[in-house]
Short mmCIF file of C-alpha atoms and ligand atoms in Angstrom, two decimals:
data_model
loop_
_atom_site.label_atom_id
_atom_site.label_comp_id
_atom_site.label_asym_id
_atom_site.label_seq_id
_atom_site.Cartn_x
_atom_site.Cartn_y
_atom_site.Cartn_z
CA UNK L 1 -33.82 -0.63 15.84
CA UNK L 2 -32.70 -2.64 18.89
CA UNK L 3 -29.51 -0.33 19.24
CA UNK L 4 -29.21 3.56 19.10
CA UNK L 5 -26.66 4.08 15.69
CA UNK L 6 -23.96 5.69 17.97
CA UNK L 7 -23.83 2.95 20.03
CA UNK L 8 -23.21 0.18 17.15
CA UNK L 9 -20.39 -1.64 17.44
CA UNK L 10 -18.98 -4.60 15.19
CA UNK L 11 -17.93 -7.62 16.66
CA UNK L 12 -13.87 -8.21 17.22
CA UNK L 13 -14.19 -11.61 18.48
CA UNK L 14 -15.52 -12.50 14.85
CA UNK L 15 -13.39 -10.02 12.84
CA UNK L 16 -10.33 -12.03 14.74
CA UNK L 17 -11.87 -15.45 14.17
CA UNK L 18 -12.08 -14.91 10.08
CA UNK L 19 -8.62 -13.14 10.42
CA UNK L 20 -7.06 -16.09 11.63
CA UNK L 21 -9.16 -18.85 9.76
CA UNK L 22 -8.22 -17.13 6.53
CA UNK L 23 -4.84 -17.04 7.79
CA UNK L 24 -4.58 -20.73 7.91
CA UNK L 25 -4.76 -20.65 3.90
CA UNK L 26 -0.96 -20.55 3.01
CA UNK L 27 0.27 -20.13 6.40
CA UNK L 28 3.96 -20.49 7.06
CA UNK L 29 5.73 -22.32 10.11
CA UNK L 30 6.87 -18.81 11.36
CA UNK L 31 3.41 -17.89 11.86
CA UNK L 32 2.99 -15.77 8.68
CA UNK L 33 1.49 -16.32 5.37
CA UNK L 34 2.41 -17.30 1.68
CA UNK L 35 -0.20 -17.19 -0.49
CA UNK L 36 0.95 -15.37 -3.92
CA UNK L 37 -1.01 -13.68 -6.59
CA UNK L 38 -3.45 -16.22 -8.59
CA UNK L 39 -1.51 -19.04 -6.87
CA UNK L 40 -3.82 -21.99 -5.74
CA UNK L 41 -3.58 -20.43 -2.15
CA UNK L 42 -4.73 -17.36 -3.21
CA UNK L 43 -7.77 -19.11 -5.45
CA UNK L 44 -8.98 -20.74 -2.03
CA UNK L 45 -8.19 -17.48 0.00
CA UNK L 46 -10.85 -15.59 -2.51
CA UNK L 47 -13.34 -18.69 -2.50
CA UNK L 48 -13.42 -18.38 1.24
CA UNK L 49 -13.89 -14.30 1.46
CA UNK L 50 -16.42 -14.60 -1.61
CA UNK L 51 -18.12 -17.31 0.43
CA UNK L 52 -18.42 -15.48 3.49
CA UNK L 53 -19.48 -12.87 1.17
CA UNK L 54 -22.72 -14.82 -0.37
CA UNK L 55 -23.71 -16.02 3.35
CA UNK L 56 -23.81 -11.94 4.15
CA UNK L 57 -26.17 -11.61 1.71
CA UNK L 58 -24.09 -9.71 -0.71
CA UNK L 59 -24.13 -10.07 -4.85
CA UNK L 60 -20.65 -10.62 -6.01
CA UNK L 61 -19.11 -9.26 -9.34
CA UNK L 62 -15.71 -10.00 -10.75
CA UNK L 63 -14.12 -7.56 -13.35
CA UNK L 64 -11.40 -8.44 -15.95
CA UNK L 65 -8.54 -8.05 -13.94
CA UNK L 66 -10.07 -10.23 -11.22
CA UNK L 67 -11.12 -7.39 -8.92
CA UNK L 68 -13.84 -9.13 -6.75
CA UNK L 69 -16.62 -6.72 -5.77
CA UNK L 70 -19.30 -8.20 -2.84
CA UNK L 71 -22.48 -5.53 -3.02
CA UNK L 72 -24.87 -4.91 -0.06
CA UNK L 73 -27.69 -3.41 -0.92
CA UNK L 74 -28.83 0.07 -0.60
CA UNK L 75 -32.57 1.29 -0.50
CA UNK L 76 -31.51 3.53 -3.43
CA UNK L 77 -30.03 1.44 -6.05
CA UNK L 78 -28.84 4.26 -7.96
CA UNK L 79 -26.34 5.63 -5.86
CA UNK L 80 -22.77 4.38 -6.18
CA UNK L 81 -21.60 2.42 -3.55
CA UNK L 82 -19.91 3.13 -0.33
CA UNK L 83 -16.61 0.95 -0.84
CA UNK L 84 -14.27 -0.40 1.47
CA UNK L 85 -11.51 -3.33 0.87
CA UNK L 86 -8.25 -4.01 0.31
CA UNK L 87 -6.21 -7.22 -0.87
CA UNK L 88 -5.48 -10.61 0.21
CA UNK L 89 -2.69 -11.72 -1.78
CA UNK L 90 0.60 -11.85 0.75
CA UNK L 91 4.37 -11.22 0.35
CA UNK L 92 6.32 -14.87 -0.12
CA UNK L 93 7.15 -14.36 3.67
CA UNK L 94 3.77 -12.24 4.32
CA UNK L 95 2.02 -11.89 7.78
CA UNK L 96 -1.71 -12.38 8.78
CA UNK L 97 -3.09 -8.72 8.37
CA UNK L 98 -1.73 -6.52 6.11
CA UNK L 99 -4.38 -6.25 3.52
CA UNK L 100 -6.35 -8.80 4.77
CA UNK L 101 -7.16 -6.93 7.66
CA UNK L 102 -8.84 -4.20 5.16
CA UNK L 103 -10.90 -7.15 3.64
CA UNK L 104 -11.92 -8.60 6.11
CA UNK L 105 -12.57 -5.18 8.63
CA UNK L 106 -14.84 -4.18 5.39
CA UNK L 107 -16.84 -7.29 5.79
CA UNK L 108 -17.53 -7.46 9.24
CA UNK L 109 -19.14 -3.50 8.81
CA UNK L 110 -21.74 -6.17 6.55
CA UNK L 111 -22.06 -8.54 8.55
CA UNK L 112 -22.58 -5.66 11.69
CA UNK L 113 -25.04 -4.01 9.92
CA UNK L 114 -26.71 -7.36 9.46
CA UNK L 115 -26.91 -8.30 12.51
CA UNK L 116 -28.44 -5.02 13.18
CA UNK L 117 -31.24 -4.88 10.83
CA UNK L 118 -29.72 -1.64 9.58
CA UNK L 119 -30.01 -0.61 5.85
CA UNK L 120 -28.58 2.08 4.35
CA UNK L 121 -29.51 4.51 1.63
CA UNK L 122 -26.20 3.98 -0.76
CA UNK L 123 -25.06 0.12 -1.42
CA UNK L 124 -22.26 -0.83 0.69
CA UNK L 125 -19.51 -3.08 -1.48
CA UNK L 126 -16.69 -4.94 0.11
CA UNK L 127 -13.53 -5.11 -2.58
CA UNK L 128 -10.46 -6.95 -3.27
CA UNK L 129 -8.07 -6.20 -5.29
CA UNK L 130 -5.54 -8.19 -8.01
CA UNK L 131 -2.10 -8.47 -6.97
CA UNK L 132 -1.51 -5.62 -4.55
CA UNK L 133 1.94 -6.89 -3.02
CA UNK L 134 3.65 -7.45 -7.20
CA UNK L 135 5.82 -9.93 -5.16
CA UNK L 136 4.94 -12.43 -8.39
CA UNK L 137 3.88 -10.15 -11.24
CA UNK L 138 4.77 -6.83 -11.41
CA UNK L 139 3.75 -3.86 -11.52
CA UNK L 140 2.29 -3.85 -7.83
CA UNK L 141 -1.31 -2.99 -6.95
CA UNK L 142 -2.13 -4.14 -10.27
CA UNK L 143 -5.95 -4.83 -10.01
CA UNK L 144 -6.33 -1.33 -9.10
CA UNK L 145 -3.80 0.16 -11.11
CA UNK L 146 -5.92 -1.09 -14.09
CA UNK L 147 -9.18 -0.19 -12.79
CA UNK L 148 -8.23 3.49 -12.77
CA UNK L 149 -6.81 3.50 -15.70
CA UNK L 150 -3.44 3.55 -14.89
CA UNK L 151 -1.88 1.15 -16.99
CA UNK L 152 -3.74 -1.23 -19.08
CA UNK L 153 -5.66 -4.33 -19.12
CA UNK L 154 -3.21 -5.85 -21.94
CA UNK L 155 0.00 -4.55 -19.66
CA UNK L 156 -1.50 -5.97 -16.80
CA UNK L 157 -2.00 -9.69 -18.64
CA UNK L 158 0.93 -9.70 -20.17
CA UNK L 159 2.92 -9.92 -16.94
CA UNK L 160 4.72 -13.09 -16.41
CA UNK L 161 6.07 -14.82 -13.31
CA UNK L 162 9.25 -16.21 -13.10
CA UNK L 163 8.09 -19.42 -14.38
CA UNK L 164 6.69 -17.77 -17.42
CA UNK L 165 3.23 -17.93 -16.70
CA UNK L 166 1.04 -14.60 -17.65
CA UNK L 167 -1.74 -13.03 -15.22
CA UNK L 168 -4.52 -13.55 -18.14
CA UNK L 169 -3.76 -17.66 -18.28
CA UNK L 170 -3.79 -17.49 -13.97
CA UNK L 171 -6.48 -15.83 -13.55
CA UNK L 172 -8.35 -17.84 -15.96
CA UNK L 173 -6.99 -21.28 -14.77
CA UNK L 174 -8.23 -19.87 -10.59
CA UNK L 175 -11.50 -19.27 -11.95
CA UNK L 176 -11.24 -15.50 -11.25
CA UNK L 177 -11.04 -14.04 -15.17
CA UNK L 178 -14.30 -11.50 -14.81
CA UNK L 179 -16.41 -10.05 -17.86
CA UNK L 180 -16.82 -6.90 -16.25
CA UNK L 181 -14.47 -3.87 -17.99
CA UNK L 182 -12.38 -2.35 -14.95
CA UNK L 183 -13.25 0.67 -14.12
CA UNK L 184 -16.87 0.17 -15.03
CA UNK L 185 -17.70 -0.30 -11.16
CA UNK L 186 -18.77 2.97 -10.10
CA UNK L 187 -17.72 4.13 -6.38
CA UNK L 188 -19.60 6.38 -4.19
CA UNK L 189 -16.57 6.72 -1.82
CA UNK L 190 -13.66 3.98 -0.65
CA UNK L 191 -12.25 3.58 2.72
CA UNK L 192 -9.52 1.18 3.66
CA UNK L 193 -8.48 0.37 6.75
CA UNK L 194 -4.79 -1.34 7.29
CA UNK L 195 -1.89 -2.02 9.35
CA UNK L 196 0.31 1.23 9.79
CA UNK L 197 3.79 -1.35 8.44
CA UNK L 198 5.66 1.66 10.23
CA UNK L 199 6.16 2.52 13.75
CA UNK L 200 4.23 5.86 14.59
CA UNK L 201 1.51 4.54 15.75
CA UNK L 202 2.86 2.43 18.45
CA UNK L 203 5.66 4.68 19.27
CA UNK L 204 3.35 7.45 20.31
CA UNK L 205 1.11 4.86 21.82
CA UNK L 206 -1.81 5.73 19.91
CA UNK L 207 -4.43 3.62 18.53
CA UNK L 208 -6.10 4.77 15.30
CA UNK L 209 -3.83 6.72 12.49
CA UNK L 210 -5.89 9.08 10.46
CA UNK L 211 -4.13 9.11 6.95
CA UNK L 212 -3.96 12.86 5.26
CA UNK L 213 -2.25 11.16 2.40
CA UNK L 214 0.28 8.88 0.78
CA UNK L 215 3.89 9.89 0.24
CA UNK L 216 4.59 10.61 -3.00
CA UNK L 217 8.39 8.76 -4.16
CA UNK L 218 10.81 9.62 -6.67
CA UNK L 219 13.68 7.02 -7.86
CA UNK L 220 16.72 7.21 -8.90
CA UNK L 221 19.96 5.27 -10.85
CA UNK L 222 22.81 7.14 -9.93
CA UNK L 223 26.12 5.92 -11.71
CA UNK L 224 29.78 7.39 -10.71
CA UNK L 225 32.47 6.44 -13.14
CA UNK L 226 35.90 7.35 -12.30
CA UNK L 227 38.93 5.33 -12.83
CA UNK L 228 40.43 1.92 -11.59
CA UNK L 229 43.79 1.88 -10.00
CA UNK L 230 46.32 0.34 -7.47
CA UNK L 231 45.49 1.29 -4.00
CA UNK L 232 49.13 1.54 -3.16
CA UNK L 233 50.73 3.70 -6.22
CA UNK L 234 48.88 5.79 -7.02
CA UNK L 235 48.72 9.23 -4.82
CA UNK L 236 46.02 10.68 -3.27
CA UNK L 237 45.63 13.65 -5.60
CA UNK L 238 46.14 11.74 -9.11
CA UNK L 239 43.09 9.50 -8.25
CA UNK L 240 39.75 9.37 -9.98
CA UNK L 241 37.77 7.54 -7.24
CA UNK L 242 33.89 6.71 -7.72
CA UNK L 243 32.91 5.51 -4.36
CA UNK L 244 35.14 8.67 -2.94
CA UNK L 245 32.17 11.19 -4.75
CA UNK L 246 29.63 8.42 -4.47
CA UNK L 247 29.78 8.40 -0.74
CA UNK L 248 29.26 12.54 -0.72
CA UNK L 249 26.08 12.37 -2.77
CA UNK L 250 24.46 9.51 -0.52
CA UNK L 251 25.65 11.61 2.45
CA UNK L 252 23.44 14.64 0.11
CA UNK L 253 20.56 12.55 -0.14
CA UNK L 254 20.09 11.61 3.55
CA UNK L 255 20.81 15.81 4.34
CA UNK L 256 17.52 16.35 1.73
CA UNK L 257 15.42 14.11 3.51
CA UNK L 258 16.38 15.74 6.67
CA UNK L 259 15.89 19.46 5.40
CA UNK L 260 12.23 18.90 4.44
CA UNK L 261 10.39 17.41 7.83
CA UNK L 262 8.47 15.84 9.19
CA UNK L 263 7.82 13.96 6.21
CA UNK L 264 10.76 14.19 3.52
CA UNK L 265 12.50 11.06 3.45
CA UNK L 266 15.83 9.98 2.05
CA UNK L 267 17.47 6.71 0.88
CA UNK L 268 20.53 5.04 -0.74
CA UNK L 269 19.16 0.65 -0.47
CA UNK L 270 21.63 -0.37 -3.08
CA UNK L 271 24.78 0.25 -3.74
CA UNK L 272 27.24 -1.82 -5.91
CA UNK L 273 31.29 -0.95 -6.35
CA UNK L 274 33.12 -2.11 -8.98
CA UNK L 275 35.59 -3.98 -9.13
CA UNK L 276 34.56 -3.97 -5.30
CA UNK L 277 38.33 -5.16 -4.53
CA UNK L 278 40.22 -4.44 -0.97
CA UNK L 279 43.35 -2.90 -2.98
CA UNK L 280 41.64 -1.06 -5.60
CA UNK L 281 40.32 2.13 -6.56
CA UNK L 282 36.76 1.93 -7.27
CA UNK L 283 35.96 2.25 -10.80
CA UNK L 284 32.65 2.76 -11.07
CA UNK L 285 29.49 2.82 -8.20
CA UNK L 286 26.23 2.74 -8.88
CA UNK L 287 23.30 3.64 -6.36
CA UNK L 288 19.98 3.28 -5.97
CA UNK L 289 18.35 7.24 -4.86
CA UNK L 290 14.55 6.81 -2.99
CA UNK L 291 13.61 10.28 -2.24
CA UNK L 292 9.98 11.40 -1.07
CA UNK L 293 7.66 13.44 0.33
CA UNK L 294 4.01 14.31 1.07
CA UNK L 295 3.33 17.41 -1.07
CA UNK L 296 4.10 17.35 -5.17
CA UNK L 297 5.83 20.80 -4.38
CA UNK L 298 8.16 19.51 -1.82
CA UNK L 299 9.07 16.37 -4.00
CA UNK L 300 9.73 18.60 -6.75
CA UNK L 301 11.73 20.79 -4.47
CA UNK L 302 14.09 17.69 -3.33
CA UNK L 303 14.22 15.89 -7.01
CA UNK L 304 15.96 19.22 -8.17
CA UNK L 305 18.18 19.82 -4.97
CA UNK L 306 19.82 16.56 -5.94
CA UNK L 307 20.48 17.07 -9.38
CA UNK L 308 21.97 20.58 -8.92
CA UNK L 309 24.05 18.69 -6.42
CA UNK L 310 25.11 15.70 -8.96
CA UNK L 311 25.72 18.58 -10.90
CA UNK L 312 28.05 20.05 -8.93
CA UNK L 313 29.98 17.14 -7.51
CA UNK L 314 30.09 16.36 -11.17
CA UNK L 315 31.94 19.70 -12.23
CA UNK L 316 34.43 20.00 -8.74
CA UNK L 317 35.40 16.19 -9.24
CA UNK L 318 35.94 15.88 -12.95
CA UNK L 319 34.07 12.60 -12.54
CA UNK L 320 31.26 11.38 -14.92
CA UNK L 321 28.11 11.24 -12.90
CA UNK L 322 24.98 10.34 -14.47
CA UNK L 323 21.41 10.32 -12.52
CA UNK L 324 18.29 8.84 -14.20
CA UNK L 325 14.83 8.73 -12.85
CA UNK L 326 13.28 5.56 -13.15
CA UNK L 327 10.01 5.41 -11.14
CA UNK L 328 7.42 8.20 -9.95
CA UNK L 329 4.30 8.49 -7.84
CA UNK L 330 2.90 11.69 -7.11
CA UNK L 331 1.94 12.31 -3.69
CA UNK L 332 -1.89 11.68 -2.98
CA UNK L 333 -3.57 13.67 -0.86
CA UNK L 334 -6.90 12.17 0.10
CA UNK L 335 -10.20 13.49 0.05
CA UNK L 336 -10.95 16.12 2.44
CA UNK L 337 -14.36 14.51 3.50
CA UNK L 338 -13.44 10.55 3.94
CA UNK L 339 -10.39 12.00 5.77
CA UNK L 340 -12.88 14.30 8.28
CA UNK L 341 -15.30 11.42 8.19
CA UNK L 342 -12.49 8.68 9.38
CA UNK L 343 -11.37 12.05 12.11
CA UNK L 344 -15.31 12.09 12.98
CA UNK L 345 -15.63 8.74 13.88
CA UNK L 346 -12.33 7.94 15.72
CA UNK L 347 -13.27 11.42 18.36
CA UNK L 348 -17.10 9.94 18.44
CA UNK L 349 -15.81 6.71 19.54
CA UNK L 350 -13.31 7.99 21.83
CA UNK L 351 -10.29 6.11 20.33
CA UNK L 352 -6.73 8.23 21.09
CA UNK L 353 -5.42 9.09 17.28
CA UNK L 354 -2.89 10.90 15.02
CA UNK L 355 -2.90 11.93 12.20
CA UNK L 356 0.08 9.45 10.13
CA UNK L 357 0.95 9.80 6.47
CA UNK L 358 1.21 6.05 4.52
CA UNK L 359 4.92 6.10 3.14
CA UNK L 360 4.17 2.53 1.62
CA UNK L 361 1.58 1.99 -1.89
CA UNK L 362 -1.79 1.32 -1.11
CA UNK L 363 -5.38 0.35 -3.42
CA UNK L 364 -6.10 3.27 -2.08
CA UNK L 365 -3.64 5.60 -3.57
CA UNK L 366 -5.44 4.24 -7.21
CA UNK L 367 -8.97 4.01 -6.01
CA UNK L 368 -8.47 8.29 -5.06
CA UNK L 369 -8.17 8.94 -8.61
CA UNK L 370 -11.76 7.88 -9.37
CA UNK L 371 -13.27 8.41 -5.85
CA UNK L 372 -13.33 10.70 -2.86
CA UNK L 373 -11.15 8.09 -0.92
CA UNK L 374 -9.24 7.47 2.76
CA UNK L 375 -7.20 5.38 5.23
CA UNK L 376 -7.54 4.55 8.77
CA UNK L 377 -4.56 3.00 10.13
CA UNK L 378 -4.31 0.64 13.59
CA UNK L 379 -0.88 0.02 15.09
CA UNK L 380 1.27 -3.32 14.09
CA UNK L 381 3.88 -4.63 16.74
CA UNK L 382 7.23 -2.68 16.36
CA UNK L 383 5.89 -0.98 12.80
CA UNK L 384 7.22 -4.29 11.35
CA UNK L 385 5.28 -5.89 8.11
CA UNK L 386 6.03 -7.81 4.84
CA UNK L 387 7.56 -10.47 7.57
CA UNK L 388 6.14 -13.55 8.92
CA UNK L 389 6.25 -11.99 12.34
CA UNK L 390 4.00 -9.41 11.37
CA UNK L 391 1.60 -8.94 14.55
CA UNK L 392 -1.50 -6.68 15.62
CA UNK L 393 -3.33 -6.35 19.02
CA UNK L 394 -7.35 -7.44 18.79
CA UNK L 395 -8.46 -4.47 20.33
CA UNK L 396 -6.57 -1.93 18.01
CA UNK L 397 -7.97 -4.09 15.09
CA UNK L 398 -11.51 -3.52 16.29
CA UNK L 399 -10.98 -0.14 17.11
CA UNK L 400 -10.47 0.43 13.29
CA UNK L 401 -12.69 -1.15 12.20
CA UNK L 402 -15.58 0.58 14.37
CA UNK L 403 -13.97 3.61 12.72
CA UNK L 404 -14.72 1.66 9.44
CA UNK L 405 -18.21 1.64 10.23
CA UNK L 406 -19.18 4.50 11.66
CA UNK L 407 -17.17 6.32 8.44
CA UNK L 408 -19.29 4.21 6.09
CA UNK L 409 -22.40 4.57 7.44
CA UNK L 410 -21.93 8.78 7.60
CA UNK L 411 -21.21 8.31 3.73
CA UNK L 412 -24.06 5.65 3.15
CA UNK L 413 -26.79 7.07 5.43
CA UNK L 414 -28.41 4.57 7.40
CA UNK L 415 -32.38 4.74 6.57
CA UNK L 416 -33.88 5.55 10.37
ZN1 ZN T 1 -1.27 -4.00 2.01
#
């Protein structure tokens, strides 16, 4: 072996060349990229990655859902694979890296390892997933939502775009409708590296973001129903105003997020007043409620603090106040050892890190529930993503993905 393992590194001037040539599929005037869900961008996106794929070497399987996995082989055959991926379809105004960067990090580990001479004991798969960003189909991160089983394969194909058009007939018509049953694939371990898409990172000025775990989020329909009036008539103390008691529980909401730190968060992103008129009393408000946190005991802790307190601004006002959840995700912790192996290699390499939690969905978050799983994160110019101006520095990008590698290969074991 021409280089001592330690010293390995994988080449950034590549990793940024495939970045930006597979950023040229779909790519916007602003300088981001388009290139939805089993669209005819994303169909030549995936024939690009799987053909940089073959010319690594790697074996290339495609499920049911259109999960594409590209295998490197291990001495031992029999051992699950070391995974690492991410997706590549985009938000309608999407940038260059988030997702793609995971992709494309995972396959330049191959192609380092390649270059290298280096096998490993475990198989080393690069992955993308189906329709992470649900920007055209919902639900979102649907490829791996299905492969773990949770929702099904039926769900999943049933999903139409606005046009009408299902996920089974696209992915059939791109050439991407596998035979293999999701979740079949087994997974020794999965690693994905990505974009923070918050400002943390960059803030503190550090360059690789070792990811505990995902937030776990909680939402909310929150309707007030008081009682129209004339603004001018009718007194201050005969009034049954909605926004009035609708303002005090958004005020509530932001005070939970606050009382659980560092990582309890609290939103109100939609509100709508009716009959939203200059001289009248607000009928009726209803809010959207985003509340979350990293720990299932803390969420739970916050998802009852604000229904005790709907509760009770329900019984002092006299107002009707109803509060529905409509979405849940637990927290996910991830797994102890991919987590110290990410923490390994980022201190062996000599990168400056934090540890960050991921308050946005990731594969990963779906891959955890089959697989000891984790997340390295690089900084992205002023935390901004899901915009065309979405931006990363070269340097942090390799930096995480030498973290990638060195992470892999402690779970794969190089043969020496
Ligand atoms: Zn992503």
């Amino acid at each position: 072996m021409a280089v001592a393992l330690r010293d390995l590194r994988i080449n950034g001037d590549r990793l940024w060349a495939s970045l930006m040539e597979l950023a040229q599929i779909g790519a916007t005037a602003k300088g981001g990229v388009k290139r939805l869900a089993l669209s005819d961008l994303d169909k030549q996106g995936r024939d690009l990655v799987v053909s940089w794929g073959k010319q690594a070497g790697m074996t290339v399987t495609v499920d049911k859902i259109g999960n594409v996995f590209m295998r490197r082989a291990g001495r031992n055959a029999a051992l699950p694979p070391v995974m690492s991926g991410s997706h590549i379809d985009t938000q309608p105004t999407g940038g260059k890296f988030d997702g793609n960067y995971g992709v494309l990090a995972a396959l330049e580990v191959v192609r380092t390892l390649n270059d290298h001479q280096i096998q490993t004991e475990a198989p080393i798969e690069v992955a993308f997933w189906t329709n992470e960003e649900g920007s055209r189909f919902v639900p979102v991160m649907m490829g791996s939502g299905v492969f773990c089983g949770a929702f099904t394969l039926e769900h999943a194909y049933a999903a139409k775009d606005i046009d009408g058009k299902t996920v089974a007939d696209e992915l059939a018509r791109i050439g991407y409708l596998g035979t293999e049953e999701p979740g079949q694939h087994p997974i020794g371990a999965y690693f994905e590296a990505h974009i923070e898409q918050g400002p943390v990172l960059e803030d503190a000025d550090k360059v690789i973001g070792v990811v505990p775990g995902v937030l776990g989020l909680s939402w909310y329909d929150c309707v007030v129903t008081g009682m129209e009036a004339h603004a001018g008539p009718t007194p201050m103390g005969l009034r049954k105003d909605a926004l009035q008691v609708a303002t005090h529980i958004m005020q509530e909401v932001v005070n939970i997020g606050n009382r659980y730190p560092p990582y309890g968060r609290g939103t109100v992103g939609m509100v709508q007043v009716f009959p939203n008129s200059r001289n009248v009393i607000p009928g009726e408000v209803k809010f959207s409620i985003d509340l979350r946190n990293v720990s299932t005991d803390l969420l739970d802790t916050m998802h009852n603090e604000i229904l005790a307190y709907v509760d009770s601004r329900s019984r002092s006002s006299g107002l009707k106040i109803s509060i529905e959840r409509v979405s849940y995700f637990p927290p996910c912790p991830f797994h102890p050892e991919c987590v110290d192996a990410v923490r390994k290699a980022t201190a062996n390499l000599g990168y400056s890190t934090m540890e960050v939690v991921s308050g946005a969905g990731h594969d990963a978050i779906y891959a955890a529930r089959l697989a000891p799983a984790g997340m390295i994160f690089v900084p992205c110019k002023d935390g901004i993503s899901h915009n065309e101006i979405e931006d990363a520095k070269a340097e942090h990008l390799s930096a995480g993905c030498n973290v990638l590698l060195h992470a892999m290969l402690e779970r794969a074991q190089p043969v020496v």
